[in-house]
Short mmCIF file of C-alpha atoms in Angstrom, two decimals:
data_model
loop_
_atom_site.label_atom_id
_atom_site.label_comp_id
_atom_site.label_asym_id
_atom_site.label_seq_id
_atom_site.Cartn_x
_atom_site.Cartn_y
_atom_site.Cartn_z
CA MET F 20 210.42 154.74 95.71
CA THR F 21 211.97 151.78 93.96
CA ASP F 22 211.22 148.43 95.45
CA PRO F 23 214.25 147.40 97.15
CA ARG F 24 213.30 143.73 96.23
CA HIS F 25 213.67 144.48 92.62
CA GLY F 26 216.62 143.03 90.80
CA GLY F 27 217.68 140.70 93.48
CA ILE F 28 218.42 136.87 93.52
CA ALA F 29 215.78 134.16 93.10
CA ILE F 30 216.81 130.85 94.86
CA LEU F 31 215.26 127.66 93.86
CA ASP F 32 215.25 125.24 96.97
CA PHE F 33 215.99 121.47 95.89
CA GLY F 34 215.72 120.72 99.75
CA SER F 35 219.04 121.61 101.24
CA GLN F 36 219.24 122.35 104.85
CA TYR F 37 221.62 125.36 103.79
CA THR F 38 219.03 127.02 101.55
CA GLN F 39 218.03 129.84 104.07
CA LEU F 40 221.64 130.22 104.69
CA ILE F 41 222.27 131.02 100.88
CA ALA F 42 219.67 133.65 101.16
CA ARG F 43 221.18 135.30 104.19
CA ARG F 44 224.51 135.37 102.71
CA VAL F 45 223.13 137.34 99.66
CA ARG F 46 221.29 139.74 101.74
CA GLU F 47 224.19 140.26 104.01
CA GLN F 48 225.73 141.78 101.07
CA GLY F 49 222.84 144.25 100.59
CA VAL F 50 221.02 142.22 97.74
CA TYR F 51 217.58 141.03 98.20
CA ALA F 52 217.01 137.15 97.87
CA GLU F 53 213.86 135.32 97.99
CA VAL F 54 213.48 131.30 97.87
CA PHE F 55 211.07 129.36 96.03
CA PRO F 56 210.22 125.72 95.56
CA HIS F 57 212.42 124.22 92.73
CA ASP F 58 209.11 123.79 90.72
CA ALA F 59 207.63 127.08 91.26
CA ASP F 60 206.18 128.74 88.26
CA GLU F 61 208.18 131.20 86.19
CA ALA F 62 205.85 134.17 86.89
CA THR F 63 206.04 133.53 90.52
CA VAL F 64 209.95 133.44 90.29
CA LEU F 65 210.26 136.52 88.18
CA ARG F 66 207.70 138.99 89.65
CA HIS F 67 210.64 140.83 91.24
CA ALA F 68 212.85 140.64 87.92
CA PRO F 69 215.68 138.91 89.63
CA ARG F 70 219.12 139.67 88.18
CA GLY F 71 220.50 136.16 89.11
CA ILE F 72 219.12 132.72 89.98
CA ILE F 73 221.01 130.32 92.41
CA LEU F 74 220.13 126.48 92.42
CA SER F 75 220.50 125.34 96.03
CA GLY F 76 221.79 121.97 96.96
CA GLY F 77 219.59 118.92 97.95
CA PRO F 78 219.68 115.30 99.45
CA ASN F 79 218.72 113.67 96.18
CA SER F 80 220.84 111.93 93.39
CA ILE F 81 220.04 113.48 90.02
CA TYR F 82 219.69 110.00 88.28
CA GLU F 83 217.20 108.66 90.99
CA ASP F 84 213.61 107.96 89.85
CA GLY F 85 211.75 111.04 90.63
CA ALA F 86 214.89 113.34 91.61
CA PRO F 87 213.77 117.08 91.30
CA GLN F 88 214.80 118.64 88.21
CA ILE F 89 215.27 122.23 87.11
CA PRO F 90 211.99 123.73 85.72
CA GLU F 91 210.99 123.41 82.08
CA TRP F 92 210.71 127.44 81.81
CA TRP F 93 214.56 127.76 82.97
CA ARG F 94 215.60 125.19 80.32
CA ARG F 95 213.64 126.62 77.70
CA GLY F 96 214.63 130.05 78.82
CA VAL F 97 218.27 129.46 78.34
CA HIS F 98 217.94 128.48 74.68
CA SER F 99 215.06 131.10 73.88
CA PRO F 100 215.20 134.28 72.01
CA ALA F 101 216.33 137.42 73.60
CA ALA F 102 212.70 138.46 74.31
CA ASP F 103 212.25 135.71 76.79
CA ALA F 104 212.05 137.00 80.39
CA ILE F 105 214.76 134.60 81.48
CA LYS F 106 217.09 135.00 78.89
CA GLY F 107 220.51 136.45 79.84
CA VAL F 108 219.89 135.80 83.55
CA PRO F 109 222.83 134.47 85.15
CA THR F 110 222.60 131.05 87.26
CA LEU F 111 224.90 129.34 89.85
CA GLY F 112 224.16 125.84 90.82
CA ILE F 113 225.55 124.78 94.27
CA CYS F 114 226.24 121.07 94.79
CA TYR F 115 222.91 119.32 93.72
CA GLY F 116 221.94 122.54 92.06
CA MET F 117 225.35 122.29 89.89
CA GLN F 118 224.27 118.36 89.06
CA ALA F 119 220.59 119.47 88.38
CA LEU F 120 222.11 122.23 85.65
CA THR F 121 224.69 119.74 84.52
CA HIS F 122 221.86 117.12 83.69
CA ALA F 123 219.31 119.66 82.27
CA LEU F 124 222.14 121.03 79.75
CA GLY F 125 223.49 117.55 78.52
CA GLY F 126 226.43 116.88 80.75
CA VAL F 127 227.09 113.58 82.67
CA VAL F 128 226.76 113.14 86.28
CA ALA F 129 227.72 109.90 88.05
CA PRO F 130 228.36 108.35 91.53
CA SER F 131 231.97 109.50 92.69
CA GLN F 132 234.34 106.62 93.44
CA GLU F 133 235.42 108.66 96.88
CA ARG F 134 232.61 110.71 98.49
CA GLU F 135 233.74 114.15 99.90
CA TYR F 136 232.34 115.33 102.94
CA GLY F 137 233.71 118.05 104.97
CA GLN F 138 236.77 120.34 104.39
CA ALA F 139 238.66 119.81 100.72
CA GLU F 140 241.26 121.82 98.96
CA LEU F 141 240.24 123.47 95.79
CA HIS F 142 242.67 124.29 92.80
CA ARG F 143 241.63 126.85 90.57
CA VAL F 144 242.57 125.84 86.81
CA ALA F 145 241.24 128.99 84.77
CA ALA F 146 240.71 132.54 85.17
CA ASN F 147 237.23 133.35 85.50
CA PRO F 148 234.75 135.86 86.89
CA LEU F 149 233.39 133.53 89.49
CA LEU F 150 236.72 132.87 91.48
CA ASP F 151 238.47 136.34 90.37
CA GLY F 152 240.54 137.60 92.89
CA LEU F 153 241.12 134.57 95.07
CA ASP F 154 244.14 132.23 95.71
CA GLU F 155 244.98 129.25 93.40
CA ARG F 156 244.25 127.07 96.26
CA LEU F 157 241.14 127.53 98.40
CA THR F 158 239.61 125.64 101.34
CA VAL F 159 236.02 124.75 100.63
CA TRP F 160 233.30 122.51 102.36
CA MET F 161 232.10 119.74 100.43
CA SER F 162 229.06 117.61 100.88
CA HIS F 163 228.50 115.20 97.89
CA GLY F 164 228.53 111.58 96.79
CA ASP F 165 228.16 112.34 93.00
CA ARG F 166 230.29 114.40 90.77
CA ILE F 167 230.36 115.92 87.24
CA GLU F 168 232.02 113.52 84.78
CA GLN F 169 231.38 115.59 81.73
CA PRO F 170 230.14 119.35 81.79
CA PRO F 171 227.37 120.33 79.43
CA PRO F 172 228.54 121.87 75.80
CA GLY F 173 229.93 125.31 76.14
CA PHE F 174 231.04 124.90 79.82
CA VAL F 175 234.68 124.52 80.77
CA GLY F 176 236.20 123.23 84.08
CA LEU F 177 237.24 126.33 86.50
CA ALA F 178 238.65 124.08 89.40
CA THR F 179 239.22 121.00 90.91
CA SER F 180 239.52 118.83 93.98
CA GLY F 181 240.70 115.47 95.13
CA SER F 182 237.56 113.56 93.99
CA SER F 183 236.16 116.22 91.73
CA PRO F 184 237.56 116.77 88.01
CA TYR F 185 235.02 119.67 87.95
CA ALA F 186 234.60 121.15 91.34
CA ALA F 187 233.78 124.24 89.78
CA MET F 188 232.47 124.95 85.91
CA GLY F 189 231.16 127.62 83.96
CA ASP F 190 229.80 128.85 80.64
CA VAL F 191 231.15 132.42 80.78
CA ALA F 192 229.51 133.67 77.84
CA ARG F 193 225.97 132.71 79.13
CA GLY F 194 226.66 133.62 82.66
CA LEU F 195 226.18 129.83 83.83
CA TYR F 196 227.98 128.51 86.67
CA GLY F 197 228.22 125.50 89.04
CA VAL F 198 230.18 124.67 92.17
CA GLN F 199 230.43 121.43 93.84
CA PHE F 200 230.99 122.88 97.42
CA HIS F 201 229.07 125.16 99.58
CA PRO F 202 230.03 128.73 99.34
CA GLU F 203 227.31 129.93 101.94
CA VAL F 204 228.84 127.97 104.97
CA VAL F 205 231.41 129.46 107.22
CA HIS F 206 233.65 126.36 106.51
CA THR F 207 234.14 128.05 103.04
CA PRO F 208 236.43 130.90 104.29
CA ARG F 209 236.36 132.72 100.85
CA GLY F 210 232.58 131.72 100.38
CA ALA F 211 231.30 135.32 100.70
CA ASP F 212 233.82 136.46 98.05
CA ILE F 213 232.66 133.88 95.49
CA LEU F 214 229.00 134.95 96.24
CA ARG F 215 230.04 138.46 95.99
CA ASN F 216 231.75 138.00 92.41
CA PHE F 217 228.45 136.10 91.24
CA LEU F 218 226.22 138.99 92.56
CA PHE F 219 228.07 142.01 91.34
CA HIS F 220 230.35 141.14 88.65
CA ILE F 221 228.49 138.30 86.92
CA CYS F 222 224.71 139.54 87.75
CA GLY F 223 225.44 143.09 88.09
CA CYS F 224 223.13 143.52 91.09
CA ILE F 225 223.13 146.71 93.14
CA ALA F 226 223.40 146.67 96.95
CA ALA F 227 219.93 148.26 97.71
CA TRP F 228 218.66 146.01 100.53
CA SER F 229 218.88 147.84 103.99
CA PRO F 230 216.76 148.44 106.93
CA VAL F 231 215.98 151.94 105.89
CA ALA F 232 215.11 150.95 102.47
CA PHE F 233 212.82 148.11 103.89
CA ILE F 234 211.10 150.41 106.26
CA GLU F 235 210.30 153.04 103.64
CA ASP F 236 208.87 150.35 101.21
CA ALA F 237 207.00 148.71 104.14
CA VAL F 238 205.42 151.74 105.28
CA GLU F 239 204.12 152.57 101.69
CA ALA F 240 202.83 149.08 101.17
CA ILE F 241 201.26 148.66 104.60
CA ARG F 242 199.29 152.02 104.01
CA ALA F 243 198.42 151.00 100.49
CA ARG F 244 196.81 147.76 101.81
CA VAL F 245 195.10 148.86 105.08
CA GLY F 246 193.94 152.50 103.98
CA GLY F 247 191.99 153.85 106.47
CA GLU F 248 190.85 150.52 108.45
CA ARG F 249 191.89 149.55 111.69
CA VAL F 250 194.43 146.68 112.38
CA MET F 251 194.85 144.25 115.37
CA LEU F 252 198.10 142.86 116.14
CA ALA F 253 198.90 139.93 118.51
CA LEU F 254 201.59 141.33 120.55
CA SER F 255 203.63 138.68 122.56
CA GLY F 256 206.40 141.13 123.45
CA GLY F 257 208.98 138.89 121.54
CA VAL F 258 211.31 140.43 118.76
CA ASP F 259 209.13 139.69 115.84
CA SER F 260 205.78 140.90 116.84
CA ALA F 261 207.49 143.97 118.71
CA VAL F 262 209.19 145.05 115.42
CA ALA F 263 205.87 144.44 113.57
CA GLY F 264 204.06 146.65 115.90
CA ALA F 265 206.69 149.44 115.77
CA LEU F 266 206.60 149.06 111.75
CA LEU F 267 202.81 149.49 111.82
CA GLN F 268 202.47 152.06 114.32
CA ARG F 269 204.91 154.43 112.13
CA ALA F 270 202.68 153.68 108.92
CA ILE F 271 199.33 153.77 110.48
CA GLY F 272 199.32 155.40 113.89
CA ASP F 273 196.26 155.36 116.19
CA GLN F 274 194.54 152.69 113.56
CA LEU F 275 196.64 149.80 115.21
CA VAL F 276 195.30 148.06 118.15
CA SER F 277 197.86 145.72 119.79
CA VAL F 278 196.25 142.48 122.13
CA PHE F 279 198.85 141.25 124.80
CA VAL F 280 197.98 138.16 126.49
CA ASN F 281 199.71 137.42 129.50
CA THR F 282 199.85 133.54 129.88
CA GLY F 283 201.57 133.73 133.27
CA LEU F 284 204.47 131.65 131.48
CA LEU F 285 206.69 134.58 130.61
CA ARG F 286 209.99 135.58 132.23
CA LYS F 287 210.67 137.71 135.33
CA GLY F 288 209.43 141.25 134.60
CA GLU F 289 208.38 140.67 130.96
CA PRO F 290 204.68 141.43 131.19
CA GLU F 291 205.24 144.59 133.03
CA ALA F 292 208.00 145.43 130.44
CA VAL F 293 205.72 144.75 127.46
CA VAL F 294 203.22 147.45 128.79
CA ARG F 295 205.62 149.93 129.83
CA VAL F 296 207.56 149.86 126.51
CA PHE F 297 204.56 149.91 124.09
CA ARG F 298 201.64 151.59 125.96
CA GLU F 299 203.55 154.04 128.08
CA GLU F 300 206.65 154.94 126.22
CA ARG F 301 205.55 154.41 122.76
CA GLY F 302 201.99 155.44 122.96
CA MET F 303 200.54 152.46 121.31
CA THR F 304 196.89 151.47 121.87
CA LEU F 305 197.35 148.18 123.98
CA ARG F 306 194.80 145.78 125.39
CA ALA F 307 196.53 143.71 128.04
CA VAL F 308 194.91 140.56 129.09
CA ASP F 309 195.77 138.74 132.23
CA SER F 310 195.14 135.18 131.62
CA THR F 311 197.49 133.74 134.17
CA GLU F 312 194.84 131.91 136.40
CA LEU F 313 193.02 130.29 133.21
CA TYR F 314 196.61 128.87 132.23
CA LEU F 315 197.35 127.59 135.57
CA ASP F 316 194.07 125.90 136.27
CA ALA F 317 194.25 124.18 133.05
CA LEU F 318 197.61 123.06 133.30
CA ARG F 319 197.33 121.47 136.73
CA GLY F 320 198.32 118.07 136.70
CA VAL F 321 199.48 118.02 133.07
CA THR F 322 203.28 116.62 132.72
CA GLU F 323 203.41 115.32 129.16
CA PRO F 324 205.32 117.89 127.11
CA GLU F 325 202.97 117.77 123.86
CA ALA F 326 199.84 117.89 126.04
CA LYS F 327 201.17 121.08 127.64
CA ARG F 328 201.75 122.78 124.26
CA LYS F 329 198.29 121.72 122.77
CA LEU F 330 196.74 122.95 125.73
CA ILE F 331 198.46 126.23 125.93
CA GLY F 332 198.08 126.81 122.13
CA LYS F 333 194.26 126.04 122.53
CA LEU F 334 193.88 128.51 125.23
CA PHE F 335 195.64 131.22 123.50
CA ILE F 336 193.36 131.09 120.52
CA ASP F 337 190.15 131.02 122.91
CA VAL F 338 191.68 134.08 124.81
CA PHE F 339 192.61 135.96 121.48
CA SER F 340 189.63 134.99 119.58
CA ALA F 341 187.36 136.69 122.31
CA GLU F 342 189.50 139.74 121.96
CA ALA F 343 189.35 139.59 118.30
CA ARG F 344 185.58 139.43 118.33
CA ALA F 345 185.28 142.27 120.53
CA LEU F 346 187.38 144.27 118.11
CA GLU F 347 185.81 142.90 114.84
CA ALA F 348 182.58 144.33 116.26
CA GLN F 349 184.15 147.71 116.53
CA GLY F 350 185.30 147.56 112.94
CA VAL F 351 188.70 146.13 113.03
CA ARG F 352 189.15 144.48 109.61
CA PHE F 353 192.89 143.51 109.47
CA LEU F 354 195.00 140.99 111.69
CA ALA F 355 198.65 141.61 111.75
CA GLN F 356 201.41 139.00 112.66
CA GLY F 357 205.18 138.81 113.05
CA THR F 358 205.58 135.95 110.62
CA ILE F 359 209.16 136.30 109.58
CA TYR F 360 210.77 134.90 106.27
CA PRO F 361 211.91 131.44 107.77
CA ASP F 362 208.22 130.82 108.64
CA VAL F 363 207.21 131.42 105.06
CA ILE F 364 209.76 129.35 103.53
CA GLU F 365 209.27 126.20 105.89
CA SER F 366 205.54 126.60 105.60
CA ALA F 367 205.45 126.89 101.84
CA ARG F 368 207.72 123.67 101.00
CA SER F 369 205.48 121.85 99.19
CA SER F 370 207.96 119.72 96.50
CA LYS F 371 208.80 116.30 97.30
CA SER F 372 212.58 117.33 97.59
CA SER F 373 211.92 119.29 100.56
CA ARG F 374 212.32 118.34 104.19
CA VAL F 375 209.41 120.13 106.02
CA ILE F 376 210.79 121.27 109.54
CA LYS F 377 207.48 122.91 110.76
CA SER F 378 204.19 124.23 109.83
CA HIS F 379 203.94 127.58 111.34
CA HIS F 380 201.30 130.25 111.67
CA ASN F 381 201.85 132.67 114.45
CA VAL F 382 198.03 132.81 115.24
CA GLY F 383 196.71 129.91 113.43
CA GLY F 384 193.63 128.02 114.07
CA LEU F 385 191.26 131.14 114.72
CA PRO F 386 187.53 130.31 114.43
CA GLU F 387 186.03 130.66 111.02
CA ASP F 388 183.67 133.16 111.97
CA LEU F 389 186.36 135.49 112.19
CA HIS F 390 187.20 137.27 109.03
CA PHE F 391 190.20 139.29 109.26
CA ALA F 392 192.34 140.22 106.08
CA LEU F 393 195.88 139.18 107.18
CA VAL F 394 199.02 141.91 107.34
CA GLU F 395 202.41 140.18 107.83
CA PRO F 396 204.81 143.27 107.46
CA LEU F 397 208.19 141.24 108.16
CA ARG F 398 207.46 138.09 106.05
CA ASP F 399 210.53 139.04 103.76
CA LEU F 400 212.91 139.37 106.71
CA PHE F 401 215.19 136.90 108.50
CA LYS F 402 215.68 137.17 112.30
CA ASP F 403 218.92 139.26 112.03
CA GLU F 404 217.21 141.63 109.55
CA VAL F 405 214.26 142.04 112.19
CA ARG F 406 216.45 143.33 114.83
CA LYS F 407 218.21 145.68 112.34
CA VAL F 408 214.88 147.09 111.40
CA GLY F 409 213.77 147.27 115.02
CA GLU F 410 216.87 149.22 115.88
CA ALA F 411 216.35 151.57 112.95
CA LEU F 412 212.64 151.99 114.14
CA GLY F 413 214.14 153.27 117.63
CA LEU F 414 213.09 150.21 119.78
CA PRO F 415 214.95 149.78 123.20
CA GLU F 416 217.76 147.13 123.23
CA SER F 417 216.20 144.97 125.66
CA ILE F 418 213.41 144.45 123.13
CA VAL F 419 215.45 144.01 120.07
CA TRP F 420 217.96 141.70 121.59
CA ARG F 421 215.48 139.87 123.56
CA GLN F 422 216.49 136.20 123.90
CA PRO F 423 214.74 133.58 121.71
CA PHE F 424 211.69 132.18 123.63
CA PRO F 425 209.43 129.19 122.86
CA GLY F 426 205.69 129.94 122.06
CA PRO F 427 204.67 128.04 125.05
CA GLY F 428 206.85 129.91 127.33
CA LEU F 429 208.38 128.70 130.55
CA ALA F 430 206.11 125.55 130.39
CA VAL F 431 208.56 123.91 128.01
CA ARG F 432 211.46 124.82 130.57
CA CYS F 433 209.73 124.01 133.53
CA LEU F 434 209.51 120.00 133.09
CA GLY F 435 206.89 118.12 134.93
CA GLU F 436 203.81 119.84 136.45
CA ILE F 437 203.13 123.52 136.36
CA THR F 438 202.24 125.47 139.43
CA TRP F 439 202.76 128.92 140.38
CA GLU F 440 205.54 128.31 142.93
CA ARG F 441 207.61 125.82 140.59
CA LEU F 442 207.14 128.93 137.78
CA SER F 443 208.56 131.40 140.39
CA THR F 444 211.48 129.41 141.14
CA LEU F 445 212.26 128.98 137.59
CA ARG F 446 211.78 132.81 137.05
CA ASP F 447 214.00 133.65 139.66
CA ALA F 448 216.96 131.24 138.72
CA ASP F 449 216.61 132.23 135.11
CA ALA F 450 216.95 136.01 135.89
CA ILE F 451 219.95 135.28 138.01
CA PHE F 452 221.56 133.46 135.31
CA LEU F 453 220.78 136.30 132.58
CA GLU F 454 221.78 138.93 135.09
CA GLU F 455 225.34 137.38 135.61
CA LEU F 456 225.92 136.93 131.83
CA GLU F 457 224.79 140.52 131.19
CA ARG F 458 227.37 141.58 133.99
CA GLU F 459 229.98 139.79 132.32
CA GLY F 460 229.32 141.06 128.74
CA LEU F 461 228.25 137.62 127.49
CA LEU F 462 224.78 137.62 126.99
CA ARG F 463 225.12 138.67 123.22
CA SER F 464 228.87 138.36 122.47
CA GLU F 465 229.34 134.60 123.48
CA THR F 466 225.79 133.35 123.54
CA ALA F 467 223.06 133.05 121.18
CA GLN F 468 220.52 131.52 123.53
CA CYS F 469 220.80 130.91 127.15
CA PHE F 470 218.23 129.96 129.94
CA ALA F 471 217.38 127.84 133.13
CA VAL F 472 215.61 124.80 133.24
CA LEU F 473 213.59 123.28 136.42
CA LEU F 474 213.74 119.79 136.40
CA PRO F 475 211.13 117.45 138.20
CA VAL F 476 214.06 115.71 140.10
CA LYS F 477 214.87 116.21 143.60
CA SER F 478 218.58 115.49 145.28
CA VAL F 479 219.96 115.51 148.43
CA GLY F 480 221.70 118.62 149.92
CA VAL F 481 223.07 119.98 153.14
CA MET F 482 222.21 123.56 154.09
CA GLY F 483 223.99 124.54 157.31
CA ASP F 484 223.31 121.27 159.79
CA ASN F 485 220.10 120.38 157.95
CA ARG F 486 219.83 117.84 155.12
CA THR F 487 217.60 119.05 152.17
CA TYR F 488 215.76 117.15 149.51
CA GLU F 489 215.04 119.77 146.92
CA GLU F 490 214.87 120.27 143.05
CA VAL F 491 217.55 120.97 140.33
CA ILE F 492 218.24 123.76 137.96
CA ALA F 493 219.83 122.99 134.78
CA LEU F 494 221.45 125.82 132.88
CA ARG F 495 222.02 125.93 129.06
CA ALA F 496 223.79 128.34 126.82
CA VAL F 497 224.65 127.75 123.21
CA GLN F 498 226.39 129.33 120.40
CA THR F 499 225.09 129.32 117.02
CA ASP F 500 224.85 131.32 113.68
CA ASP F 501 221.56 129.73 112.24
CA PHE F 502 219.85 127.72 115.15
CA MET F 503 220.07 124.54 112.84
CA THR F 504 223.10 123.46 114.59
CA ALA F 505 224.44 124.70 118.07
CA ASP F 506 227.41 124.10 120.47
CA TRP F 507 227.38 124.59 123.99
CA ALA F 508 228.91 127.73 125.14
CA ARG F 509 232.19 127.51 127.11
CA LEU F 510 231.59 129.82 129.94
CA PRO F 511 233.96 130.83 132.54
CA TYR F 512 233.97 128.38 135.63
CA ALA F 513 234.13 131.45 137.82
CA LEU F 514 230.87 132.57 136.34
CA LEU F 515 229.16 129.32 136.54
CA ALA F 516 230.33 128.87 140.14
CA ARG F 517 228.75 132.34 141.05
CA VAL F 518 225.56 131.78 139.13
CA SER F 519 225.22 128.51 140.96
CA SER F 520 225.95 129.76 144.40
CA ARG F 521 223.40 132.48 143.87
CA ILE F 522 220.68 130.32 142.77
CA VAL F 523 221.19 127.95 145.58
CA ASN F 524 221.27 130.68 148.45
CA GLU F 525 218.69 133.02 146.73
CA VAL F 526 215.93 130.79 145.03
CA LYS F 527 213.70 128.74 147.45
CA GLY F 528 213.27 125.00 146.60
CA VAL F 529 216.87 124.45 144.57
CA ASN F 530 219.74 122.91 146.09
CA ARG F 531 221.46 121.83 143.09
CA VAL F 532 222.64 123.37 139.79
CA VAL F 533 224.21 121.59 136.73
CA TYR F 534 225.25 122.75 133.28
CA ASP F 535 224.10 121.28 129.99
CA VAL F 536 227.17 120.59 127.61
CA THR F 537 225.22 119.17 124.98
CA SER F 538 225.44 120.30 121.32
CA LYS F 539 222.69 120.09 118.83
CA PRO F 540 222.78 117.52 117.28
CA PRO F 541 222.32 115.15 118.83
CA GLY F 542 220.29 117.29 121.48
CA THR F 543 218.04 120.12 120.78
CA ILE F 544 218.49 123.77 122.32
CA GLU F 545 215.35 123.51 124.24
CA TRP F 546 214.84 120.36 126.84
CA GLU F 547 211.04 119.89 126.24
#
C-alpha cells in the first residue's frame, strides 16, 4: 500500500511552544505532518517527499547574534534548477518563521514600535490563495515584538494589523507565504481554514492520514522489521503501551510477549483490569509480575519527591531487566515500547533555539548486557491519534480513554511517606471521584484529567460526638487541549458536595476534602 506519510508536510522547528500544535492541526485535516529541528539536513526532511514546508515560530529575534536561520539547502532550493528536490515545494512561515523567511530572501525585519501579544484584528488587503474564502477582517492571535518592514523581492502584502503593515505576505507564483500571527491556536478562530488553504489549495496535499491507513502501514512495517523473531513489550496498562500491544498482536500474534510490572502504585482495580483485558479477553501472552512488597519496602520513610521518582525508576529497571534477561535467554530479540510522537520531538530537540521540555525514553536505562533491537510502532502518533487507533483496533473504552497517569504512579499523588494504608486511602478517594464524574457524564466531556491527592496534613474535624484529627484529600480536575496549559474545571457544586460527603463517610483516615482551583501556569497539573 502507499505510505500515508508520503506527500505530507515537513515542519521546521525554531523553538516555538506551539510547534507540536501545528503538526496536530495539520493531521486533524487528514494530512501527515512531521517535525524536524530547524537545522535538520535535507535528506532527513525530504525522506517522505513532503508537498509543503512550514516554518514554526520561536523565541528569538532574527537579527540577534546566533539566531536560528533557515537551512542553506532550503535557500539554495528556492533559487535552484527545477531538478532540485526542494524546487517548487510551497513554504509557510509562521511568526518567527515568517521573519526567518524574510531575512533569508532579502527582506527587512525590525523591532516594532508596538508589540502585539494576544488577539488582534487582521485586515485582508489582497485576494490570495492563503486567505481565500475568509472575511476581509479576521480575529487572529499575535505574539511578536518584531515585524516585517520590507518584504523580500517578489512578495506582496496580503494583510495588515494594527502594528504590522505585513501581517501576511506572499509570493504567490512560487508558493511562498508568511503570517505574523499563529493560525494553529484556538484563539485564531479561522486558523484551521487558513491551514486548509495552504494544505490543499497551495500544496495540493491529499487527506490520506487516518487510523485505518496507519494501522495497515504499521502492520506491514512491523512484520518487515521483526520477521519471525519474538518481541517483548513493556505493558503498563496505560493508553500508549496498550495500543502498541494491540497493534503488535495484530501484526505478529503469538510472537509477542508482554511484561506487566505491578508496582503497587496503580489506581484501584487497574492491575486486575490489565490482566483481564490483555490475557483473558485478548489472549495475549502476558507475564504479570507483582512487585508491590518490593516497592513498599524501598519507599518506606522516603518523602522527598525527586527521591521517590528516582527510586521508583531504578526499581522498575531492576525488575524489568530480570524479566528481559529471562526472555532474552529464550530467544527474544526485540523490545517494543509505547513511545509516541511528542516524546520523539522533545527528545530529539538538539538545536540551540529549542527549549527542551524533557528527555524521555519509556524503558530507558536498561543494562548494557541486554541487546534488544527497538520497535516503536506509535512513534509517529500524537496522543489523540493513539486513542483513535486504539478504538479502530477494538480496545475497550476503559483502556483507550484511560485518564493520563504519571510514570511513578500514585507515589506523586500521595504526598509524604508512602505506606499501604495511605495508598489504600488515596485509591478509595480517587475511585469515588472518578465514579461520580462518570455518573454525571463529565469524565471525558468536561475534564481532560482528574484525580485525588492525599496530603501529609492533618486537620481537626467532628464526626458524631467525637473530635477527629485526620488527613486531607485534594481533588484536581482540569480542562486542556494540549496539556501545555490548563484551566481548572468548573465542576457543579452539587457534584463536589456529593464527592466530599462520600469520601469523608466512606474512606478511613480522611475528614476534610478541598478542591484545587489553580490553573497551569502558574501551577502544574500534578502536585508533586
